[in-house]
XYZ file of C-alpha atoms in Angstrom:
638
model
C -12.108 -1.364 70.849
C -14.273 -3.261 68.291
C -16.381 -6.112 69.471
C -15.674 -9.741 68.823
C -18.222 -9.834 65.940
C -17.057 -6.682 64.124
C -14.428 -5.944 61.442
C -11.054 -4.677 62.669
C -10.285 -0.986 62.236
C -7.020 -1.700 60.343
C -9.071 -3.491 57.660
C -11.567 -0.653 57.399
C -8.696 1.812 56.863
C -8.513 0.609 53.237
C -11.941 2.161 52.560
C -12.672 5.853 51.897
C -13.412 7.857 55.063
C -17.158 8.205 54.414
C -17.582 4.454 53.891
C -15.429 3.653 56.895
C -17.575 5.880 59.135
C -20.693 3.963 58.117
C -19.172 0.566 58.905
C -17.368 1.184 62.168
C -18.956 -0.769 65.021
C -21.165 -2.751 62.637
C -21.437 -6.513 62.965
C -19.568 -8.648 60.442
C -22.719 -9.830 58.634
C -23.862 -6.207 58.280
C -20.515 -5.230 56.760
C -20.737 -8.182 54.362
C -24.227 -7.240 53.186
C -23.166 -3.616 52.687
C -20.057 -4.630 50.706
C -22.039 -7.018 48.454
C -24.626 -4.373 47.653
C -21.958 -1.748 47.028
C -19.963 -4.165 44.835
C -22.993 -4.811 42.603
C -23.446 -1.071 42.183
C -19.768 -0.686 41.270
C -20.031 -3.504 38.698
C -23.033 -1.849 37.074
C -21.154 1.431 36.982
C -18.073 -0.299 35.528
C -20.218 -1.876 32.816
C -21.494 1.562 31.859
C -17.914 2.826 31.666
C -16.931 -0.176 29.497
C -19.822 0.497 27.128
C -18.767 4.127 26.776
C -15.148 3.010 26.272
C -16.149 0.526 23.563
C -18.001 3.287 21.766
C -14.674 5.069 21.282
C -13.083 2.094 19.449
C -12.367 2.400 15.710
C -14.755 -0.402 14.785
C -17.624 1.545 16.340
C -16.861 4.578 14.226
C -17.144 2.608 10.979
C -20.346 3.030 9.013
C -22.426 -0.103 9.424
C -22.236 -0.785 5.674
C -18.426 -0.970 5.787
C -18.442 -3.226 8.844
C -20.901 -5.544 7.127
C -18.694 -5.599 4.019
C -15.733 -6.608 6.196
C -17.750 -9.453 7.703
C -18.826 -10.563 4.241
C -15.229 -10.625 2.996
C -14.064 -12.521 6.079
C -16.763 -15.156 5.695
C -15.595 -18.192 3.640
C -16.977 -18.135 0.110
C -18.364 -21.674 0.404
C -19.972 -21.087 3.832
C -23.458 -21.885 2.551
C -24.505 -23.140 5.959
C -23.715 -19.731 7.471
C -21.528 -21.473 10.054
C -18.961 -18.680 10.248
C -21.550 -15.903 10.464
C -23.462 -17.771 13.150
C -20.324 -18.185 15.255
C -19.421 -14.527 14.738
C -22.597 -13.466 16.536
C -20.974 -14.659 19.753
C -18.065 -12.200 19.603
C -19.887 -9.319 21.278
C -23.230 -7.569 21.422
C -22.253 -5.116 18.680
C -21.316 -7.928 16.279
C -24.446 -9.869 17.167
C -26.749 -6.913 16.553
C -24.987 -5.992 13.298
C -25.070 -9.551 11.949
C -28.627 -10.417 12.945
C -29.965 -7.142 11.555
C -28.112 -7.378 8.217
C -30.215 -9.359 5.696
C -27.352 -9.706 3.185
C -25.456 -11.948 5.615
C -28.288 -14.505 5.680
C -29.017 -14.920 1.976
C -27.205 -18.279 1.547
C -29.652 -21.125 2.131
C -28.141 -24.623 2.352
C -30.875 -27.244 2.089
C -28.803 -29.726 4.122
C -29.390 -27.557 7.200
C -32.193 -28.243 9.640
C -35.592 -26.899 8.529
C -35.850 -24.580 11.535
C -32.464 -23.022 10.665
C -33.522 -22.624 7.018
C -36.645 -20.874 8.235
C -34.534 -18.636 10.498
C -32.210 -17.664 7.610
C -35.160 -16.905 5.346
C -36.660 -14.653 8.002
C -33.381 -12.839 8.677
C -32.808 -12.326 4.928
C -35.782 -9.945 5.246
C -36.380 -8.854 1.668
C -32.905 -9.523 0.216
C -32.375 -11.834 -2.765
C -31.531 -15.363 -1.626
C -29.327 -18.188 -2.929
C -30.458 -21.813 -2.560
C -27.991 -24.682 -2.685
C -28.076 -28.444 -2.249
C -24.425 -29.478 -2.614
C -22.802 -32.354 -4.408
C -21.817 -34.864 -1.651
C -18.110 -34.530 -2.331
C -15.217 -32.482 -1.044
C -16.144 -30.777 2.208
C -19.556 -32.489 2.189
C -18.198 -36.005 1.718
C -18.733 -36.978 5.361
C -22.049 -35.184 5.730
C -25.470 -36.591 5.153
C -27.177 -34.684 2.354
C -30.578 -36.300 2.774
C -33.169 -33.575 2.713
C -36.767 -33.752 3.820
C -37.859 -31.985 0.652
C -41.614 -32.260 1.328
C -40.974 -30.180 4.432
C -38.370 -27.832 2.930
C -40.135 -26.984 -0.358
C -43.120 -25.275 1.306
C -40.668 -23.104 3.260
C -39.037 -21.859 0.045
C -42.033 -21.313 -2.220
C -43.337 -18.208 -0.359
C -39.949 -16.590 -1.025
C -39.827 -17.546 -4.738
C -39.953 -13.920 -5.870
C -36.633 -13.289 -4.069
C -34.702 -16.398 -5.179
C -31.738 -15.210 -7.250
C -29.504 -18.313 -7.427
C -30.346 -22.035 -7.363
C -27.727 -24.814 -7.333
C -29.265 -28.267 -6.819
C -27.554 -31.659 -6.858
C -29.820 -34.631 -6.176
C -28.459 -38.134 -6.754
C -30.563 -41.297 -6.885
C -29.827 -42.234 -3.268
C -30.147 -38.707 -1.944
C -33.003 -36.766 -0.486
C -35.121 -39.830 0.290
C -35.818 -40.339 -3.435
C -37.354 -36.924 -3.916
C -40.316 -37.162 -6.302
C -39.993 -35.060 -9.436
C -43.264 -33.353 -8.608
C -41.742 -31.913 -5.444
C -38.847 -30.501 -7.452
C -41.353 -28.844 -9.747
C -42.984 -27.202 -6.773
C -39.927 -24.992 -6.632
C -38.840 -24.912 -10.282
C -42.263 -24.315 -11.825
C -43.396 -21.376 -9.728
C -42.576 -17.904 -11.097
C -38.974 -16.992 -10.261
C -38.754 -13.371 -11.429
C -35.434 -12.651 -9.662
C -33.654 -15.877 -10.676
C -30.468 -15.067 -12.604
C -28.419 -18.255 -12.055
C -29.575 -21.886 -12.144
C -27.498 -25.094 -11.876
C -29.287 -28.457 -11.992
C -28.022 -31.994 -11.509
C -30.992 -34.134 -10.532
C -31.178 -37.762 -11.563
C -34.214 -38.463 -13.699
C -35.552 -34.912 -13.737
C -37.755 -34.170 -16.745
C -37.697 -30.390 -16.846
C -40.019 -28.272 -18.971
C -39.906 -24.782 -17.478
C -42.196 -21.925 -18.290
C -40.147 -19.237 -20.100
C -42.218 -16.522 -18.464
C -41.148 -17.846 -15.048
C -37.452 -17.383 -15.892
C -37.350 -14.018 -17.635
C -34.315 -12.868 -15.574
C -32.253 -16.054 -16.058
C -28.760 -15.308 -17.397
C -26.567 -18.203 -16.171
C -27.585 -21.831 -16.729
C -25.678 -25.023 -15.850
C -27.110 -28.466 -16.646
C -25.752 -31.968 -16.155
C -27.496 -33.617 -19.069
C -26.674 -37.109 -17.854
C -29.196 -36.446 -15.068
C -31.515 -33.719 -16.353
C -33.585 -33.914 -19.533
C -34.729 -30.394 -20.394
C -37.306 -29.325 -22.909
C -34.959 -27.227 -25.066
C -37.857 -25.474 -26.752
C -38.957 -23.993 -23.428
C -35.551 -22.856 -22.187
C -34.926 -19.084 -22.442
C -31.722 -19.639 -24.433
C -31.772 -16.294 -26.226
C -31.278 -14.345 -22.985
C -28.463 -16.472 -21.508
C -25.014 -14.925 -21.092
C -23.454 -18.050 -19.515
C -24.125 -21.704 -20.357
C -22.483 -24.831 -18.900
C -23.407 -28.265 -20.258
C -22.072 -31.622 -19.072
C -22.473 -35.050 -20.692
C -24.949 -33.905 -23.364
C -27.403 -36.278 -24.986
C -29.197 -35.057 -28.077
C -32.019 -36.668 -30.018
C -31.613 -36.942 -33.781
C -33.977 -34.876 -35.939
C -35.143 -32.919 -32.881
C -35.264 -29.085 -32.950
C -32.040 -29.079 -30.901
C -30.296 -32.174 -32.224
C -26.750 -30.898 -31.671
C -24.759 -28.469 -29.631
C -24.664 -26.110 -32.622
C -28.439 -25.875 -32.494
C -28.269 -24.840 -28.845
C -25.496 -22.303 -29.428
C -27.303 -20.816 -32.405
C -30.252 -19.997 -30.146
C -28.006 -18.309 -27.545
C -27.823 -14.852 -29.115
C -26.339 -13.151 -26.026
C -23.922 -15.881 -24.907
C -20.619 -14.658 -23.422
C -19.325 -17.753 -21.585
C -19.714 -21.369 -22.680
C -18.385 -24.418 -20.851
C -18.840 -27.824 -22.407
C -17.788 -31.144 -20.891
C -18.188 -34.418 -22.734
C -18.974 -34.762 -26.418
C -19.915 -37.935 -28.264
C -18.833 -37.619 -31.868
C -17.995 -39.885 -34.762
C -14.248 -39.405 -35.134
C -14.393 -40.800 -38.686
C -16.930 -38.220 -39.819
C -15.682 -35.538 -42.243
C -15.079 -32.032 -40.990
C -18.313 -30.023 -41.222
C -18.633 -27.189 -43.709
C -21.056 -25.128 -41.634
C -19.621 -22.375 -39.434
C -21.530 -20.723 -36.605
C -20.520 -17.191 -35.624
C -20.642 -16.260 -31.920
C -20.026 -12.489 -31.941
C -20.786 -11.946 -28.229
C -18.735 -14.820 -26.832
C -15.895 -13.928 -24.442
C -14.717 -17.335 -23.216
C -15.174 -20.929 -24.365
C -13.970 -23.672 -22.030
C -14.014 -27.241 -23.370
C -13.130 -29.963 -20.898
C -13.071 -33.743 -20.918
C -13.933 -34.202 -24.567
C -12.740 -37.437 -26.230
C -10.153 -37.522 -29.027
C -11.071 -35.436 -32.078
C -14.277 -34.187 -30.442
C -12.724 -30.817 -29.676
C -11.379 -30.006 -33.171
C -14.632 -31.084 -34.830
C -16.632 -28.745 -32.612
C -14.161 -25.863 -32.983
C -14.130 -26.286 -36.757
C -17.799 -25.274 -36.718
C -17.303 -22.083 -34.687
C -16.183 -18.586 -35.640
C -15.017 -16.551 -32.644
C -14.362 -12.813 -32.267
C -10.842 -11.559 -31.612
C -11.496 -10.850 -27.925
C -12.747 -14.400 -27.209
C -10.696 -16.655 -24.954
C -10.403 -20.372 -25.644
C -9.478 -22.873 -22.899
C -9.037 -26.599 -23.550
C -8.529 -29.221 -20.868
C -9.159 -32.710 -22.267
C -9.209 -35.826 -20.140
C -6.593 -38.450 -20.846
C -7.611 -41.522 -22.820
C -5.519 -44.653 -22.628
C -6.893 -45.870 -25.928
C -5.406 -42.940 -27.831
C -2.992 -43.807 -30.626
C -2.577 -40.290 -32.010
C 0.923 -38.993 -31.259
C 0.404 -35.364 -32.303
C -0.996 -33.630 -29.235
C -2.504 -30.590 -30.966
C -4.311 -32.705 -33.557
C -6.779 -33.813 -30.873
C -7.311 -30.224 -29.705
C -7.459 -27.898 -32.699
C -8.946 -28.009 -36.195
C -6.605 -28.025 -39.156
C -7.749 -24.530 -40.118
C -7.547 -22.076 -37.196
C -8.463 -18.913 -39.126
C -11.810 -18.731 -37.293
C -10.031 -18.897 -33.926
C -8.218 -15.558 -33.461
C -6.855 -16.659 -30.073
C -4.713 -19.112 -32.047
C -4.180 -17.679 -35.523
C -3.515 -14.111 -34.295
C -1.543 -14.940 -31.160
C 1.507 -12.721 -30.702
C 2.825 -14.382 -27.546
C 3.178 -18.123 -27.171
C 4.491 -20.299 -24.359
C 4.792 -24.090 -24.324
C 5.674 -25.986 -21.147
C 6.305 -29.724 -20.958
C 6.439 -31.160 -17.451
C 8.199 -34.516 -17.739
C 9.777 -35.547 -14.450
C 9.830 -39.287 -15.161
C 10.305 -40.763 -18.659
C 7.854 -43.603 -17.991
C 5.057 -41.213 -16.977
C 2.848 -39.239 -19.321
C 4.031 -35.626 -19.616
C 1.748 -32.677 -18.978
C 1.459 -30.166 -21.784
C 0.620 -26.545 -20.989
C 0.174 -23.951 -23.728
C -0.361 -20.228 -23.212
C -1.032 -17.821 -26.045
C -2.152 -14.205 -26.016
C -3.207 -11.816 -28.737
C -2.105 -8.829 -26.634
C 0.661 -8.204 -24.120
C -0.713 -8.616 -20.600
C 0.690 -8.341 -17.086
C 1.376 -12.076 -17.210
C 3.952 -11.637 -19.956
C 5.520 -8.654 -18.222
C 5.884 -10.437 -14.861
C 7.235 -13.700 -16.399
C 6.170 -16.076 -13.584
C 7.205 -19.176 -15.560
C 10.862 -18.486 -14.780
C 10.403 -19.757 -11.242
C 11.188 -23.497 -10.823
C 8.150 -23.710 -8.520
C 5.794 -22.283 -11.133
C 2.610 -24.307 -11.465
C -1.044 -23.654 -12.175
C -3.812 -23.866 -9.629
C -5.788 -27.075 -10.041
C -9.001 -25.322 -11.109
C -7.401 -22.803 -13.476
C -8.881 -21.309 -15.624
C -12.391 -22.056 -14.323
C -11.898 -20.140 -11.049
C -9.282 -17.640 -12.222
C -10.053 -13.923 -12.600
C -11.088 -13.241 -16.185
C -8.131 -10.914 -16.787
C -5.721 -13.687 -15.721
C -6.973 -16.143 -18.343
C -4.883 -16.056 -21.548
C -6.417 -15.816 -25.000
C -5.610 -19.494 -25.534
C -4.929 -22.071 -22.849
C -4.302 -25.821 -22.956
C -3.589 -28.281 -20.174
C -3.334 -31.869 -21.343
C -1.827 -35.081 -20.010
C -0.515 -36.600 -23.238
C -1.001 -40.335 -22.742
C 0.412 -41.354 -26.186
C 3.782 -39.919 -25.134
C 4.032 -42.240 -22.150
C 7.470 -43.833 -22.306
C 8.755 -40.987 -24.500
C 7.956 -38.197 -22.060
C 11.454 -36.718 -22.245
C 10.943 -36.109 -25.972
C 7.711 -34.217 -25.369
C 9.129 -30.772 -26.118
C 10.574 -31.982 -29.404
C 7.236 -33.531 -30.365
C 5.182 -30.427 -29.624
C 7.643 -28.046 -31.298
C 7.154 -29.918 -34.566
C 3.417 -29.160 -34.396
C 3.439 -25.471 -33.466
C 3.845 -24.146 -36.994
C 0.839 -26.150 -38.206
C -1.541 -24.220 -35.952
C 0.090 -20.943 -34.896
C 1.103 -18.366 -37.473
C 3.778 -15.812 -38.283
C 2.053 -13.309 -35.964
C 3.964 -14.811 -33.011
C 6.566 -12.324 -31.748
C 7.341 -13.806 -28.318
C 8.081 -17.512 -27.840
C 8.818 -19.281 -24.547
C 9.783 -22.962 -24.503
C 10.329 -25.002 -21.343
C 11.140 -28.700 -21.128
C 13.861 -31.226 -21.955
C 15.680 -29.068 -24.497
C 18.752 -31.317 -24.840
C 16.741 -33.864 -26.884
C 15.554 -31.298 -29.426
C 17.524 -31.787 -32.649
C 18.813 -29.072 -34.976
C 16.117 -29.763 -37.574
C 13.329 -29.209 -35.020
C 14.925 -25.974 -33.783
C 15.260 -24.767 -37.380
C 11.673 -25.786 -38.214
C 10.384 -23.805 -35.230
C 12.404 -20.720 -36.160
C 11.121 -20.927 -39.734
C 7.510 -21.170 -38.528
C 7.777 -17.828 -36.719
C 9.833 -15.504 -38.955
C 8.697 -12.361 -37.092
C 9.960 -13.571 -33.738
C 11.436 -10.772 -31.605
C 11.757 -12.398 -28.176
C 12.858 -15.969 -27.542
C 13.203 -17.626 -24.146
C 14.324 -21.232 -23.719
C 14.284 -22.931 -20.321
C 16.034 -26.279 -20.147
C 14.602 -28.644 -17.553
C 17.844 -29.808 -15.883
C 19.662 -29.787 -19.219
C 21.189 -27.537 -21.852
C 20.229 -26.851 -25.480
C 23.395 -27.747 -27.374
C 21.642 -28.060 -30.760
C 19.923 -24.680 -30.578
C 22.755 -22.334 -31.722
C 23.021 -23.983 -35.139
C 19.392 -23.031 -35.863
C 20.341 -19.342 -35.536
C 22.945 -19.510 -38.288
C 22.090 -17.880 -41.642
C 21.137 -20.212 -44.469
C 20.826 -19.865 -48.219
C 17.249 -18.721 -47.600
C 18.317 -15.865 -45.336
C 18.652 -15.116 -41.631
C 16.295 -17.145 -39.397
C 14.050 -14.809 -37.420
C 15.822 -11.731 -38.749
C 13.879 -9.464 -36.352
C 15.025 -11.395 -33.263
C 16.155 -8.918 -30.609
C 16.086 -10.569 -27.179
C 17.213 -14.087 -26.255
C 17.102 -15.625 -22.768
C 18.589 -19.073 -22.105
C 18.278 -20.864 -18.767
C 20.170 -24.141 -18.689
C 21.993 -26.694 -16.592
C 25.340 -27.935 -17.969
C 25.288 -31.459 -19.301
C 28.988 -32.080 -18.676
C 31.892 -30.712 -16.669
C 32.684 -28.559 -19.656
C 29.758 -26.446 -18.521
C 28.246 -26.677 -22.017
C 31.130 -24.582 -23.327
C 30.608 -25.893 -26.851
C 27.017 -24.677 -26.769
C 28.203 -21.190 -25.821
C 30.906 -21.248 -28.473
C 28.324 -22.334 -31.051
C 26.059 -19.521 -29.906
C 28.881 -17.015 -30.330
C 29.615 -18.333 -33.834
C 25.959 -18.131 -34.885
C 25.561 -14.580 -33.589
C 28.761 -13.496 -35.350
C 27.502 -14.990 -38.615
C 24.204 -13.116 -38.261
C 26.184 -9.899 -37.913
C 28.296 -10.453 -40.997
C 25.643 -11.643 -43.447
C 23.780 -9.158 -45.603
C 20.595 -8.086 -43.871
C 21.823 -9.409 -40.531
C 21.631 -7.583 -37.228
C 22.965 -7.591 -33.690
C 20.879 -8.925 -30.802
C 19.666 -6.204 -28.472
C 20.140 -8.453 -25.444
C 21.401 -11.916 -24.569
C 20.794 -13.281 -21.074
C 22.229 -16.553 -19.797
C 21.482 -18.249 -16.489
C 23.558 -21.307 -15.660
C 21.909 -23.445 -12.977
C 24.075 -26.248 -11.532
C 22.148 -28.691 -9.383
C 22.732 -28.912 -5.640
C 24.725 -32.031 -4.603
C 25.621 -32.745 -8.210
C 28.813 -34.828 -7.939
C 29.638 -34.403 -11.605
C 29.208 -30.654 -11.683
C 28.950 -29.420 -8.064
C 28.563 -25.729 -7.178
C 32.071 -25.656 -5.712
C 33.456 -26.680 -9.092
C 31.555 -23.831 -10.716
C 33.084 -21.359 -8.298
C 36.594 -22.669 -8.652
C 36.669 -22.853 -12.439
C 34.577 -19.926 -13.622
C 37.401 -17.337 -13.740
C 39.887 -19.465 -15.679
C 37.876 -21.120 -18.399
C 34.868 -19.119 -19.507
C 36.283 -15.613 -19.627
C 37.241 -15.646 -23.299
C 33.978 -17.284 -24.385
C 31.822 -14.876 -22.430
C 33.929 -11.922 -23.563
C 33.364 -12.923 -27.170
C 29.603 -13.312 -26.586
C 29.516 -9.869 -25.070
C 31.115 -8.444 -28.181
C 28.383 -9.642 -30.564
C 25.342 -8.316 -28.671
C 24.337 -4.890 -27.435
C 23.560 -6.014 -23.881
C 24.859 -9.158 -22.206
C 23.900 -10.681 -18.849
C 25.424 -13.834 -17.415
C 24.532 -15.288 -14.047
C 25.533 -18.455 -12.287
C 22.877 -19.540 -9.801
C 24.932 -21.818 -7.577
C 22.060 -22.879 -5.326
C 24.636 -23.107 -2.563
C 25.623 -21.476 0.691
C 28.381 -19.302 -0.666
C 31.353 -19.074 -2.965
C 33.690 -16.814 -4.876
C 32.301 -15.290 -8.068
C 34.374 -12.965 -10.196
C 32.310 -10.438 -12.091
C 32.914 -7.543 -14.415
C 31.104 -4.320 -13.575
C 29.784 -1.867 -16.094
C 33.026 0.117 -16.099
C 35.123 -2.914 -16.930
C 36.710 -3.239 -13.501
C 36.680 -6.554 -11.726
C 34.985 -7.047 -8.400
C 34.920 -9.939 -5.966
C 31.877 -11.472 -4.302
C 33.858 -13.619 -1.883
C 31.792 -15.364 0.755
C 28.548 -13.737 -0.345
C 25.625 -16.058 0.307
C 23.507 -16.881 -2.703
C 20.059 -17.841 -1.494
C 18.249 -20.643 -3.258
C 15.114 -18.636 -3.885
C 16.842 -15.411 -4.936
C 15.281 -14.021 -8.084
C 18.249 -13.452 -10.360
C 15.970 -12.174 -13.090
C 14.531 -9.110 -11.393
C 17.148 -6.727 -12.778
C 17.703 -8.534 -16.048
C 16.932 -5.483 -18.137
C 18.489 -2.975 -15.754
C 22.132 -4.048 -15.437
C 24.861 -5.991 -17.180
C 26.571 -8.278 -14.718
C 29.363 -10.448 -15.978
C 30.817 -13.662 -14.614
C 32.419 -16.746 -16.053
C 31.129 -20.214 -16.785
C 32.907 -23.440 -15.868
C 35.113 -25.646 -17.953
C 37.261 -28.647 -17.424
C 38.798 -29.035 -20.795
C 37.204 -27.899 -24.000
């Protein structure tokens, strides 16, 4: 029987026989010491097993280069302080070793960080090219202090000058403890053989670089309201990208105008220009500068008439993209929106004069507000035109498009403009802009998309637009909560011939104006298409697609009324439309929870869709070119 100070035999039975034999009859403190020692040995052994187990995981079998690429992709693009990478070192020993020993993950140097952390990043970069940034105190940095002890930081950077690839510096008057210009030059005047990208915004900086120190520079961005460069010493001929903001030029100087700068940029592919002081009463210049290498010009924030005067002096190649995003000016009195954007002669701008696809969107939610004008034009057919994203009611552009968009996503010609002169007449915006299109775009346009308040566009404007684009093959009109009752008359043949005789495909998306469901518009459309068939030289449309969109909770024309009246009223009208085109599609997007839609299948038999839910976000256009579904519109008296 065990003693009073020993462990009971029934407890020891839980241990293996060999261990139990060693502990029987031992005092309690001896058993405790033995168990503690044995437990430590087991933990060490378990750790070894865990290490071996971890080595079998998929992440361990990845080549280190791929794992590092994954970490780089997961790291936020604007993580210049390396916050995410630093936190990731705490995941496990493998991550820590991989991150610390990968120089490419430590190449972003944010000068707002502590000097000892900057020094640590520079050391861990270990031979890789580095990027230096002092951010603009806005956005994510708005609440952060951006004061930098530059006398202490500059000496840390200069020994690594041969590896500096990117520099982006913003220094305001009240920032950085009033950094002396001489300290800036400590960094900017040393040889920077690897520097390919430089962005400067430093109040009061007089900058006269040595061209030999910047022989690799390809991308240059200058805020000329803060920086005064010596243009003669800038390596302009080797630049492929140039961004200038708020330029100030000195008369009779070697570079007295933006044309002088551009003329020296023999290799320029991208040019962004913001702000342009120009005499709006000056005559259009006769000199034209050719930019054969240019791929994209982006003009933003230029005052009225500044843009067309500059563009009138440029000759662009066919592949060049042109993006215009002017600021709004409350002093504007010009009512023609394109007059303040484009020169009168667009023959030197292929993105405009040779455009084959054109889209104009007018966003005018409130008549008292200024409408937003968006124009897309492309010389070639791209994925954008095939996917047709504008058909979605939620379609909108990202706020920084096209500046941050992939190059292939940027159209040949792009405009976004808040048209202040139309304030109070915003609902007439589409009519206003349609009257201008033919003055700038040419007969090369084959696809035209119009979206806005179509019900206020008169017959004369529709006819003028059709006449401006005689080679039109595809036409899509999207009414913003309205129909387009004046449009059909513009399709009718005249004494001059058939408008847009090559027209093959027409898509109309509309919301009925009255309980009649815009029946008269459809009847007028049928009449116009019949007349085009009968006239000499006329032809039949290849396809006609209609989408009727009643508004949810519309008391005048509710979805239930659509469902109840479609079969009885619109059958004859839709039947007659079907007879004058090769392919006909009609859809009624009820935006409701269900209903009863009668349809005609391809074989002519009728089918019922009783009780079938019609989801609000269902894309009714996906099979537009694949099937011919037939339903009826709504009518309560012709």
